[in-house]
Amino acid sequence: MDDTHRPLRGPVRAGERAPAPDLARGAMLLLIALANTPFYLWGREYGSVGFHPADGTVADRVVQAVIITGVDMRVYPMFAFLFGYGMVQLLSRQRASGTSERDALALLRRRNLWLLAFGAVHALLLFTGDVLGAYGLAGLVLAWLFIRRADRTLLVWAGLGGALLAAMTVLGAVGAYFAAAGGAPAPEETGPTAFLTASASAEDPLQAALLRISTWPVIVLGQGLLGLTVPVAILLAFWAARRRVLEEPWNHLRLLRATAAVGIPAGWLGGLPYALDHVGVLDVPASADWVFALTQMSTGLLCGLGYVALFGLIGARLHGRAPGPVGGAVAAVGKRSLTCYLAQSVLCAPLLSAWGLGLGGVLGSAAMALFAAGVWLATVLLAVGLERSGRRGPAEAALRRLAYRRPAAAEPGRSSGATR
């Protein structure tokens, strides 16, 4: 290990950015808004497995089915992959600039610790379902265990995690079948829906904050490590980033095409039975529908990887060309994904929660989806304004200042004294 101490190089510069990751992050945030806003549909009966209301208009039911099929549990594996990919990119830039391995790993460790801290504040103030803490924890553990391991080790452990997740799903399906065939009683209403949506229905802001922060550690541990989806996605991202799959997608078209062609249909087909059961087209007994929690995780991993591959293919098509105004706007969001993710909660929580204006208690699923799209568009306008002024997102600037232990410069590649 090279222990020579050299100054840390700054964050990625504008000319070093590949379009595919930024486009993927920017579009992913629309899906995140669609996935997260149903948590604010408080004051009604929910489905037995997920977080969507058990009733609604025809438009509401269509929206619920689409989100369950293509969004729920499909976005955060995509987020996890891009997060893990970025970790390897950060280390590669530091090593290329001559930074010692020890200092580069320390930088990565500080960044993940601060993500944990950001997540805790986010959960305390705004949103129960924060993911920053989960990715910060996963980043700490997986970087420590795997980021310097051989490629074969990464693939073996990712394969073991994926196989375990698949085995749990198969065993769960068998158990659900026999439970339904044997007429087993429905389990008592437990959990996830009740405690994850309780803060949105609390009228006292202090009570809502306490509910959120008490739930947050469970989400951090469960989603970050125990659910297996995030660790598997991050390990695969470590492997892919070493091959610059998203920076040079034109060199990996076969892999990207196969991943998209298999992952996206598998994810959609895997989510369809749950969607049809939720809207009443299928009639799965209540004693067996808990299996959808497992099928959503396992097929969601495939779908998330397929979505990443799709944006890799888009990046290959854009090679050597400007992305255009729409693509540029989406990429601007992707460059400021942390700021835009937090901005969604800043816009949603006060407007939708019972302790705020309480709109979540009166909107249906279709209206909430339109609201989510409007929130995402607001973050697009924010990101485009920051891009034109050559500024980072404020959350990115704060994270870089804390992780690098120095003030963040203006948008990398812009003409400024700090950049020069």
PDB file of C-alpha atoms in Angstrom, residues 23-310:
ATOM      1  CA  LEU A  23     -28.912  11.157 -16.867  1.00  0.00           C
ATOM      2  CA  ALA A  24     -29.726   8.066 -14.825  1.00  0.00           C
ATOM      3  CA  ARG A  25     -29.643   9.972 -11.534  1.00  0.00           C
ATOM      4  CA  GLY A  26     -31.739  12.807 -12.919  1.00  0.00           C
ATOM      5  CA  ALA A  27     -34.451  10.508 -14.292  1.00  0.00           C
ATOM      6  CA  MET A  28     -34.253   8.297 -11.209  1.00  0.00           C
ATOM      7  CA  LEU A  29     -35.294  11.234  -9.050  1.00  0.00           C
ATOM      8  CA  LEU A  30     -38.611  11.413 -10.898  1.00  0.00           C
ATOM      9  CA  LEU A  31     -39.157   7.747 -10.046  1.00  0.00           C
ATOM     10  CA  ILE A  32     -38.122   8.428  -6.456  1.00  0.00           C
ATOM     11  CA  ALA A  33     -40.734  11.166  -6.209  1.00  0.00           C
ATOM     12  CA  LEU A  34     -43.378   8.766  -7.555  1.00  0.00           C
ATOM     13  CA  ALA A  35     -42.261   6.070  -5.107  1.00  0.00           C
ATOM     14  CA  ASN A  36     -42.026   8.285  -2.007  1.00  0.00           C
ATOM     15  CA  THR A  37     -45.101  10.484  -2.235  1.00  0.00           C
ATOM     16  CA  PRO A  38     -47.569   7.619  -1.513  1.00  0.00           C
ATOM     17  CA  PHE A  39     -46.118   7.594   2.016  1.00  0.00           C
ATOM     18  CA  TYR A  40     -47.970  10.882   2.499  1.00  0.00           C
ATOM     19  CA  LEU A  41     -51.399   9.469   1.579  1.00  0.00           C
ATOM     20  CA  TRP A  42     -52.439   9.371   5.213  1.00  0.00           C
ATOM     21  CA  GLY A  43     -55.807   8.861   6.894  1.00  0.00           C
ATOM     22  CA  ARG A  44     -57.040   5.867   4.895  1.00  0.00           C
ATOM     23  CA  GLU A  45     -56.863   2.092   4.692  1.00  0.00           C
ATOM     24  CA  TYR A  46     -53.781   0.687   2.960  1.00  0.00           C
ATOM     25  CA  GLY A  47     -53.170  -2.509   1.061  1.00  0.00           C
ATOM     26  CA  SER A  48     -52.003  -5.452   3.136  1.00  0.00           C
ATOM     27  CA  VAL A  49     -48.427  -5.380   1.799  1.00  0.00           C
ATOM     28  CA  GLY A  50     -47.387  -1.970   0.516  1.00  0.00           C
ATOM     29  CA  PHE A  51     -48.100   1.705   1.008  1.00  0.00           C
ATOM     30  CA  HIS A  52     -50.833   2.350  -1.508  1.00  0.00           C
ATOM     31  CA  PRO A  53     -54.452   3.000  -0.494  1.00  0.00           C
ATOM     32  CA  ALA A  54     -56.733  -0.006  -0.669  1.00  0.00           C
ATOM     33  CA  ASP A  55     -59.298   1.879  -2.755  1.00  0.00           C
ATOM     34  CA  GLY A  56     -59.637   4.820  -5.125  1.00  0.00           C
ATOM     35  CA  THR A  57     -61.006   5.869  -8.487  1.00  0.00           C
ATOM     36  CA  VAL A  58     -60.215   4.047 -11.712  1.00  0.00           C
ATOM     37  CA  ALA A  59     -57.419   6.539 -12.395  1.00  0.00           C
ATOM     38  CA  ASP A  60     -56.068   5.978  -8.880  1.00  0.00           C
ATOM     39  CA  ARG A  61     -56.035   2.220  -9.367  1.00  0.00           C
ATOM     40  CA  VAL A  62     -54.262   2.491 -12.711  1.00  0.00           C
ATOM     41  CA  VAL A  63     -51.596   4.723 -11.177  1.00  0.00           C
ATOM     42  CA  GLN A  64     -51.161   2.345  -8.241  1.00  0.00           C
ATOM     43  CA  ALA A  65     -50.716  -0.612 -10.594  1.00  0.00           C
ATOM     44  CA  VAL A  66     -48.160   1.219 -12.746  1.00  0.00           C
ATOM     45  CA  ILE A  67     -46.107   2.359  -9.751  1.00  0.00           C
ATOM     46  CA  ILE A  68     -46.162  -1.086  -8.120  1.00  0.00           C
ATOM     47  CA  THR A  69     -45.100  -2.716 -11.402  1.00  0.00           C
ATOM     48  CA  GLY A  70     -42.376  -0.366 -12.538  1.00  0.00           C
ATOM     49  CA  VAL A  71     -41.319   1.866  -9.634  1.00  0.00           C
ATOM     50  CA  ASP A  72     -41.790   0.410  -6.150  1.00  0.00           C
ATOM     51  CA  MET A  73     -38.677  -1.447  -4.959  1.00  0.00           C
ATOM     52  CA  ARG A  74     -37.168  -0.901  -8.423  1.00  0.00           C
ATOM     53  CA  VAL A  75     -35.657   2.535  -7.900  1.00  0.00           C
ATOM     54  CA  TYR A  76     -33.509   2.089  -4.815  1.00  0.00           C
ATOM     55  CA  PRO A  77     -31.441  -0.779  -6.355  1.00  0.00           C
ATOM     56  CA  MET A  78     -30.749   1.604  -9.241  1.00  0.00           C
ATOM     57  CA  PHE A  79     -29.803   4.298  -6.715  1.00  0.00           C
ATOM     58  CA  ALA A  80     -27.577   1.797  -4.874  1.00  0.00           C
ATOM     59  CA  PHE A  81     -25.783   0.791  -8.060  1.00  0.00           C
ATOM     60  CA  LEU A  82     -25.061   4.402  -9.010  1.00  0.00           C
ATOM     61  CA  PHE A  83     -23.918   5.087  -5.459  1.00  0.00           C
ATOM     62  CA  GLY A  84     -21.474   2.172  -5.491  1.00  0.00           C
ATOM     63  CA  TYR A  85     -20.284   3.132  -8.958  1.00  0.00           C
ATOM     64  CA  GLY A  86     -19.530   6.632  -7.712  1.00  0.00           C
ATOM     65  CA  MET A  87     -17.481   5.255  -4.827  1.00  0.00           C
ATOM     66  CA  VAL A  88     -15.093   3.524  -7.215  1.00  0.00           C
ATOM     67  CA  GLN A  89     -14.950   6.611  -9.432  1.00  0.00           C
ATOM     68  CA  LEU A  90     -13.935   8.706  -6.424  1.00  0.00           C
ATOM     69  CA  LEU A  91     -11.145   6.300  -5.474  1.00  0.00           C
ATOM     70  CA  SER A  92      -9.924   6.053  -9.066  1.00  0.00           C
ATOM     71  CA  ARG A  93      -9.644   9.832  -9.402  1.00  0.00           C
ATOM     72  CA  GLN A  94      -7.718  10.093  -6.153  1.00  0.00           C
ATOM     73  CA  ARG A  95      -5.326   7.300  -7.069  1.00  0.00           C
ATOM     74  CA  ALA A  96      -4.738   8.756 -10.529  1.00  0.00           C
ATOM     75  CA  SER A  97      -3.758  12.078  -8.971  1.00  0.00           C
ATOM     76  CA  GLY A  98      -1.190  10.407  -6.713  1.00  0.00           C
ATOM     77  CA  THR A  99      -3.180  10.405  -3.469  1.00  0.00           C
ATOM     78  CA  SER A 100      -2.173   7.556  -1.182  1.00  0.00           C
ATOM     79  CA  GLU A 101      -4.534   4.621  -0.823  1.00  0.00           C
ATOM     80  CA  ARG A 102      -4.927   5.301   2.880  1.00  0.00           C
ATOM     81  CA  ASP A 103      -5.916   8.931   2.329  1.00  0.00           C
ATOM     82  CA  ALA A 104      -8.299   8.052  -0.501  1.00  0.00           C
ATOM     83  CA  LEU A 105     -10.041   5.415   1.622  1.00  0.00           C
ATOM     84  CA  ALA A 106     -10.225   7.854   4.527  1.00  0.00           C
ATOM     85  CA  LEU A 107     -11.931  10.364   2.232  1.00  0.00           C
ATOM     86  CA  LEU A 108     -14.449   7.742   1.174  1.00  0.00           C
ATOM     87  CA  ARG A 109     -15.050   6.778   4.799  1.00  0.00           C
ATOM     88  CA  ARG A 110     -15.673  10.404   5.804  1.00  0.00           C
ATOM     89  CA  ARG A 111     -18.064  10.856   2.906  1.00  0.00           C
ATOM     90  CA  ASN A 112     -20.123   7.844   3.941  1.00  0.00           C
ATOM     91  CA  LEU A 113     -20.146   8.907   7.581  1.00  0.00           C
ATOM     92  CA  TRP A 114     -21.430  12.330   6.596  1.00  0.00           C
ATOM     93  CA  LEU A 115     -24.088  10.706   4.421  1.00  0.00           C
ATOM     94  CA  LEU A 116     -25.247   8.888   7.542  1.00  0.00           C
ATOM     95  CA  ALA A 117     -25.407  12.211   9.349  1.00  0.00           C
ATOM     96  CA  PHE A 118     -27.285  13.862   6.479  1.00  0.00           C
ATOM     97  CA  GLY A 119     -29.733  10.976   6.519  1.00  0.00           C
ATOM     98  CA  ALA A 120     -30.367  11.314  10.243  1.00  0.00           C
ATOM     99  CA  VAL A 121     -31.130  15.023   9.910  1.00  0.00           C
ATOM    100  CA  HIS A 122     -33.312  14.364   6.871  1.00  0.00           C
ATOM    101  CA  ALA A 123     -35.325  11.768   8.772  1.00  0.00           C
ATOM    102  CA  LEU A 124     -35.622  13.900  11.897  1.00  0.00           C
ATOM    103  CA  LEU A 125     -36.854  16.980  10.075  1.00  0.00           C
ATOM    104  CA  LEU A 126     -38.707  15.738   7.010  1.00  0.00           C
ATOM    105  CA  PHE A 127     -39.028  12.171   5.751  1.00  0.00           C
ATOM    106  CA  THR A 128     -39.337   8.747   7.377  1.00  0.00           C
ATOM    107  CA  GLY A 129     -38.199   6.812   4.329  1.00  0.00           C
ATOM    108  CA  ASP A 130     -34.770   8.453   4.053  1.00  0.00           C
ATOM    109  CA  VAL A 131     -32.276   6.379   2.025  1.00  0.00           C
ATOM    110  CA  LEU A 132     -29.106   8.397   2.617  1.00  0.00           C
ATOM    111  CA  GLY A 133     -28.424   6.683   5.923  1.00  0.00           C
ATOM    112  CA  ALA A 134     -28.895   3.233   4.382  1.00  0.00           C
ATOM    113  CA  TYR A 135     -26.430   3.964   1.595  1.00  0.00           C
ATOM    114  CA  GLY A 136     -23.978   5.588   3.982  1.00  0.00           C
ATOM    115  CA  LEU A 137     -23.988   2.480   6.176  1.00  0.00           C
ATOM    116  CA  ALA A 138     -23.754   0.123   3.203  1.00  0.00           C
ATOM    117  CA  GLY A 139     -20.917   2.207   1.783  1.00  0.00           C
ATOM    118  CA  LEU A 140     -18.968   2.052   5.032  1.00  0.00           C
ATOM    119  CA  VAL A 141     -19.324  -1.707   5.422  1.00  0.00           C
ATOM    120  CA  LEU A 142     -18.872  -2.737   1.798  1.00  0.00           C
ATOM    121  CA  ALA A 143     -15.924  -0.408   1.164  1.00  0.00           C
ATOM    122  CA  TRP A 144     -14.208  -1.847   4.226  1.00  0.00           C
ATOM    123  CA  LEU A 145     -14.876  -5.449   3.192  1.00  0.00           C
ATOM    124  CA  PHE A 146     -14.781  -5.431  -0.595  1.00  0.00           C
ATOM    125  CA  ILE A 147     -13.616  -2.344  -2.438  1.00  0.00           C
ATOM    126  CA  ARG A 148     -10.016  -3.576  -2.658  1.00  0.00           C
ATOM    127  CA  ARG A 149     -10.951  -7.192  -3.360  1.00  0.00           C
ATOM    128  CA  ALA A 150     -10.437  -8.971  -6.667  1.00  0.00           C
ATOM    129  CA  ASP A 151     -13.093  -8.857  -9.346  1.00  0.00           C
ATOM    130  CA  ARG A 152     -13.840 -12.524  -8.878  1.00  0.00           C
ATOM    131  CA  THR A 153     -14.493 -11.987  -5.184  1.00  0.00           C
ATOM    132  CA  LEU A 154     -16.955  -9.202  -5.940  1.00  0.00           C
ATOM    133  CA  LEU A 155     -18.865 -11.358  -8.408  1.00  0.00           C
ATOM    134  CA  VAL A 156     -18.898 -14.401  -6.136  1.00  0.00           C
ATOM    135  CA  TRP A 157     -20.307 -12.479  -3.176  1.00  0.00           C
ATOM    136  CA  ALA A 158     -22.799 -10.640  -5.368  1.00  0.00           C
ATOM    137  CA  GLY A 159     -23.864 -13.996  -6.771  1.00  0.00           C
ATOM    138  CA  LEU A 160     -24.235 -15.470  -3.297  1.00  0.00           C
ATOM    139  CA  GLY A 161     -26.353 -12.519  -2.201  1.00  0.00           C
ATOM    140  CA  GLY A 162     -28.518 -12.753  -5.300  1.00  0.00           C
ATOM    141  CA  ALA A 163     -28.901 -16.513  -4.899  1.00  0.00           C
ATOM    142  CA  LEU A 164     -29.919 -16.113  -1.257  1.00  0.00           C
ATOM    143  CA  LEU A 165     -32.478 -13.484  -2.215  1.00  0.00           C
ATOM    144  CA  ALA A 166     -33.852 -15.762  -4.952  1.00  0.00           C
ATOM    145  CA  ALA A 167     -33.989 -18.734  -2.576  1.00  0.00           C
ATOM    146  CA  MET A 168     -35.883 -16.691   0.010  1.00  0.00           C
ATOM    147  CA  THR A 169     -38.361 -15.677  -2.691  1.00  0.00           C
ATOM    148  CA  VAL A 170     -38.886 -19.251  -3.890  1.00  0.00           C
ATOM    149  CA  LEU A 171     -39.296 -20.598  -0.365  1.00  0.00           C
ATOM    150  CA  GLY A 172     -41.658 -17.745   0.415  1.00  0.00           C
ATOM    151  CA  ALA A 173     -43.737 -18.549  -2.664  1.00  0.00           C
ATOM    152  CA  VAL A 174     -43.941 -22.217  -1.663  1.00  0.00           C
ATOM    153  CA  GLY A 175     -44.921 -21.265   1.878  1.00  0.00           C
ATOM    154  CA  ALA A 176     -47.537 -18.818   0.600  1.00  0.00           C
ATOM    155  CA  TYR A 177     -49.008 -21.484  -1.689  1.00  0.00           C
ATOM    156  CA  PHE A 178     -49.443 -23.996   1.118  1.00  0.00           C
ATOM    157  CA  ALA A 179     -50.775 -21.292   3.439  1.00  0.00           C
ATOM    158  CA  ALA A 180     -53.423 -20.403   0.870  1.00  0.00           C
ATOM    159  CA  ALA A 181     -54.220 -24.012   0.007  1.00  0.00           C
ATOM    160  CA  GLY A 182     -54.544 -24.938   3.677  1.00  0.00           C
ATOM    161  CA  GLY A 183     -56.821 -22.032   4.477  1.00  0.00           C
ATOM    162  CA  ALA A 184     -54.407 -20.526   6.996  1.00  0.00           C
ATOM    163  CA  PRO A 185     -55.767 -17.458   8.761  1.00  0.00           C
ATOM    164  CA  ALA A 186     -54.583 -14.062   7.578  1.00  0.00           C
ATOM    165  CA  PRO A 187     -51.771 -12.620   9.675  1.00  0.00           C
ATOM    166  CA  GLU A 188     -52.611  -9.755  11.944  1.00  0.00           C
ATOM    167  CA  GLU A 189     -52.042  -6.292  10.497  1.00  0.00           C
ATOM    168  CA  THR A 190     -48.488  -5.402  11.422  1.00  0.00           C
ATOM    169  CA  GLY A 191     -46.287  -3.299  10.449  1.00  0.00           C
ATOM    170  CA  PRO A 192     -44.475  -1.633   7.776  1.00  0.00           C
ATOM    171  CA  THR A 193     -47.352   0.469   6.551  1.00  0.00           C
ATOM    172  CA  ALA A 194     -48.389   1.578  10.014  1.00  0.00           C
ATOM    173  CA  PHE A 195     -45.063   2.761  11.336  1.00  0.00           C
ATOM    174  CA  LEU A 196     -43.735   4.193   8.070  1.00  0.00           C
ATOM    175  CA  THR A 197     -46.811   6.341   7.457  1.00  0.00           C
ATOM    176  CA  ALA A 198     -47.561   7.301  11.069  1.00  0.00           C
ATOM    177  CA  SER A 199     -45.434  10.444  10.965  1.00  0.00           C
ATOM    178  CA  ALA A 200     -47.354  11.841   7.981  1.00  0.00           C
ATOM    179  CA  SER A 201     -50.656  11.550   9.865  1.00  0.00           C
ATOM    180  CA  ALA A 202     -49.351  13.082  13.105  1.00  0.00           C
ATOM    181  CA  GLU A 203     -50.665  16.601  13.662  1.00  0.00           C
ATOM    182  CA  ASP A 204     -48.005  17.530  16.220  1.00  0.00           C
ATOM    183  CA  PRO A 205     -44.701  18.367  14.463  1.00  0.00           C
ATOM    184  CA  LEU A 206     -42.649  17.199  17.450  1.00  0.00           C
ATOM    185  CA  GLN A 207     -44.474  13.881  17.594  1.00  0.00           C
ATOM    186  CA  ALA A 208     -43.974  13.445  13.846  1.00  0.00           C
ATOM    187  CA  ALA A 209     -40.237  14.109  14.208  1.00  0.00           C
ATOM    188  CA  LEU A 210     -39.936  11.566  17.023  1.00  0.00           C
ATOM    189  CA  LEU A 211     -41.803   8.968  14.965  1.00  0.00           C
ATOM    190  CA  ARG A 212     -39.515   9.565  12.001  1.00  0.00           C
ATOM    191  CA  ILE A 213     -36.226   9.405  13.864  1.00  0.00           C
ATOM    192  CA  SER A 214     -37.267   6.324  15.849  1.00  0.00           C
ATOM    193  CA  THR A 215     -38.102   4.506  12.596  1.00  0.00           C
ATOM    194  CA  TRP A 216     -34.983   5.627  10.758  1.00  0.00           C
ATOM    195  CA  PRO A 217     -32.476   3.148  12.317  1.00  0.00           C
ATOM    196  CA  VAL A 218     -34.703   0.227  11.306  1.00  0.00           C
ATOM    197  CA  ILE A 219     -34.745   1.462   7.707  1.00  0.00           C
ATOM    198  CA  VAL A 220     -30.999   2.113   7.703  1.00  0.00           C
ATOM    199  CA  LEU A 221     -30.150  -1.410   8.830  1.00  0.00           C
ATOM    200  CA  GLY A 222     -32.914  -3.210   6.956  1.00  0.00           C
ATOM    201  CA  GLN A 223     -32.556  -1.461   3.627  1.00  0.00           C
ATOM    202  CA  GLY A 224     -28.824  -0.840   3.807  1.00  0.00           C
ATOM    203  CA  LEU A 225     -27.659  -4.356   4.665  1.00  0.00           C
ATOM    204  CA  LEU A 226     -30.226  -6.939   5.710  1.00  0.00           C
ATOM    205  CA  GLY A 227     -32.442  -6.623   2.648  1.00  0.00           C
ATOM    206  CA  LEU A 228     -29.546  -7.857   0.454  1.00  0.00           C
ATOM    207  CA  THR A 229     -30.697  -5.825  -2.566  1.00  0.00           C
ATOM    208  CA  VAL A 230     -28.510  -2.813  -1.820  1.00  0.00           C
ATOM    209  CA  PRO A 231     -25.326  -4.810  -1.030  1.00  0.00           C
ATOM    210  CA  VAL A 232     -25.678  -6.901  -4.189  1.00  0.00           C
ATOM    211  CA  ALA A 233     -26.241  -3.815  -6.346  1.00  0.00           C
ATOM    212  CA  ILE A 234     -23.225  -2.043  -4.818  1.00  0.00           C
ATOM    213  CA  LEU A 235     -20.913  -5.035  -5.294  1.00  0.00           C
ATOM    214  CA  LEU A 236     -21.929  -5.293  -8.952  1.00  0.00           C
ATOM    215  CA  ALA A 237     -21.331  -1.556  -9.273  1.00  0.00           C
ATOM    216  CA  PHE A 238     -17.788  -1.940  -7.895  1.00  0.00           C
ATOM    217  CA  TRP A 239     -17.104  -4.493 -10.633  1.00  0.00           C
ATOM    218  CA  ALA A 240     -18.740  -2.418 -13.384  1.00  0.00           C
ATOM    219  CA  ALA A 241     -16.980   0.800 -12.397  1.00  0.00           C
ATOM    220  CA  ARG A 242     -13.569  -0.856 -12.673  1.00  0.00           C
ATOM    221  CA  ARG A 243     -14.456  -1.518 -16.308  1.00  0.00           C
ATOM    222  CA  ARG A 244     -15.844   1.996 -16.863  1.00  0.00           C
ATOM    223  CA  VAL A 245     -19.102   0.513 -18.114  1.00  0.00           C
ATOM    224  CA  LEU A 246     -21.019   3.783 -17.787  1.00  0.00           C
ATOM    225  CA  GLU A 247     -18.148   6.092 -18.763  1.00  0.00           C
ATOM    226  CA  GLU A 248     -17.453   4.066 -21.923  1.00  0.00           C
ATOM    227  CA  PRO A 249     -20.753   2.331 -22.639  1.00  0.00           C
ATOM    228  CA  TRP A 250     -19.945   1.947 -26.346  1.00  0.00           C
ATOM    229  CA  ASN A 251     -17.363  -0.649 -25.303  1.00  0.00           C
ATOM    230  CA  HIS A 252     -19.935  -2.671 -23.351  1.00  0.00           C
ATOM    231  CA  LEU A 253     -23.005  -2.660 -25.570  1.00  0.00           C
ATOM    232  CA  ARG A 254     -23.531  -6.413 -25.409  1.00  0.00           C
ATOM    233  CA  LEU A 255     -23.553  -6.423 -21.607  1.00  0.00           C
ATOM    234  CA  LEU A 256     -25.807  -3.381 -21.397  1.00  0.00           C
ATOM    235  CA  ARG A 257     -28.278  -4.691 -23.966  1.00  0.00           C
ATOM    236  CA  ALA A 258     -28.530  -8.065 -22.269  1.00  0.00           C
ATOM    237  CA  THR A 259     -28.974  -6.526 -18.826  1.00  0.00           C
ATOM    238  CA  ALA A 260     -31.690  -4.145 -20.011  1.00  0.00           C
ATOM    239  CA  ALA A 261     -33.447  -6.814 -22.100  1.00  0.00           C
ATOM    240  CA  VAL A 262     -33.582  -9.258 -19.193  1.00  0.00           C
ATOM    241  CA  GLY A 263     -33.787  -6.996 -16.141  1.00  0.00           C
ATOM    242  CA  ILE A 264     -36.584  -4.613 -17.107  1.00  0.00           C
ATOM    243  CA  PRO A 265     -39.090  -7.229 -18.365  1.00  0.00           C
ATOM    244  CA  ALA A 266     -38.276  -9.494 -15.405  1.00  0.00           C
ATOM    245  CA  GLY A 267     -38.877  -6.605 -13.014  1.00  0.00           C
ATOM    246  CA  TRP A 268     -42.155  -5.610 -14.610  1.00  0.00           C
ATOM    247  CA  LEU A 269     -43.432  -9.186 -14.848  1.00  0.00           C
ATOM    248  CA  GLY A 270     -42.378  -9.786 -11.263  1.00  0.00           C
ATOM    249  CA  GLY A 271     -44.311  -6.766 -10.037  1.00  0.00           C
ATOM    250  CA  LEU A 272     -47.412  -7.409 -12.132  1.00  0.00           C
ATOM    251  CA  PRO A 273     -49.042 -10.128  -9.939  1.00  0.00           C
ATOM    252  CA  TYR A 274     -48.810  -7.872  -6.884  1.00  0.00           C
ATOM    253  CA  ALA A 275     -50.208  -4.936  -8.851  1.00  0.00           C
ATOM    254  CA  LEU A 276     -53.133  -7.012 -10.130  1.00  0.00           C
ATOM    255  CA  ASP A 277     -53.841  -8.350  -6.661  1.00  0.00           C
ATOM    256  CA  HIS A 278     -53.761  -4.872  -5.176  1.00  0.00           C
ATOM    257  CA  VAL A 279     -56.308  -3.487  -7.638  1.00  0.00           C
ATOM    258  CA  GLY A 280     -58.552  -6.537  -7.310  1.00  0.00           C
ATOM    259  CA  VAL A 281     -57.971  -8.268 -10.653  1.00  0.00           C
ATOM    260  CA  LEU A 282     -56.370 -11.222  -8.866  1.00  0.00           C
ATOM    261  CA  ASP A 283     -57.655 -12.561  -5.570  1.00  0.00           C
ATOM    262  CA  VAL A 284     -54.677 -13.787  -3.588  1.00  0.00           C
ATOM    263  CA  PRO A 285     -55.710 -14.885  -0.072  1.00  0.00           C
ATOM    264  CA  ALA A 286     -54.629 -12.553   2.704  1.00  0.00           C
ATOM    265  CA  SER A 287     -52.747 -15.447   4.304  1.00  0.00           C
ATOM    266  CA  ALA A 288     -50.436 -15.621   1.283  1.00  0.00           C
ATOM    267  CA  ASP A 289     -50.058 -12.118  -0.142  1.00  0.00           C
ATOM    268  CA  TRP A 290     -47.096 -11.353   2.134  1.00  0.00           C
ATOM    269  CA  VAL A 291     -45.002 -13.166  -0.483  1.00  0.00           C
ATOM    270  CA  PHE A 292     -45.198 -10.047  -2.649  1.00  0.00           C
ATOM    271  CA  ALA A 293     -42.794  -8.316  -0.260  1.00  0.00           C
ATOM    272  CA  LEU A 294     -40.179 -10.898  -1.311  1.00  0.00           C
ATOM    273  CA  THR A 295     -40.987 -10.925  -5.014  1.00  0.00           C
ATOM    274  CA  GLN A 296     -40.792  -7.133  -5.121  1.00  0.00           C
ATOM    275  CA  MET A 297     -37.269  -7.206  -3.649  1.00  0.00           C
ATOM    276  CA  SER A 298     -35.832  -9.924  -5.882  1.00  0.00           C
ATOM    277  CA  THR A 299     -37.376  -8.760  -9.157  1.00  0.00           C
ATOM    278  CA  GLY A 300     -36.807  -5.143  -8.161  1.00  0.00           C
ATOM    279  CA  LEU A 301     -33.062  -5.786  -8.106  1.00  0.00           C
ATOM    280  CA  LEU A 302     -33.200  -7.077 -11.680  1.00  0.00           C
ATOM    281  CA  CYS A 303     -35.326  -4.141 -12.779  1.00  0.00           C
ATOM    282  CA  GLY A 304     -33.051  -1.563 -11.147  1.00  0.00           C
ATOM    283  CA  LEU A 305     -30.012  -3.020 -12.900  1.00  0.00           C
ATOM    284  CA  GLY A 306     -31.976  -3.013 -16.148  1.00  0.00           C
ATOM    285  CA  TYR A 307     -32.804   0.659 -15.731  1.00  0.00           C
ATOM    286  CA  VAL A 308     -29.113   1.473 -15.200  1.00  0.00           C
ATOM    287  CA  ALA A 309     -28.218  -0.467 -18.339  1.00  0.00           C
ATOM    288  CA  LEU A 310     -30.872   1.405 -20.311  1.00  0.00           C
TER     289      LEU A 310
END
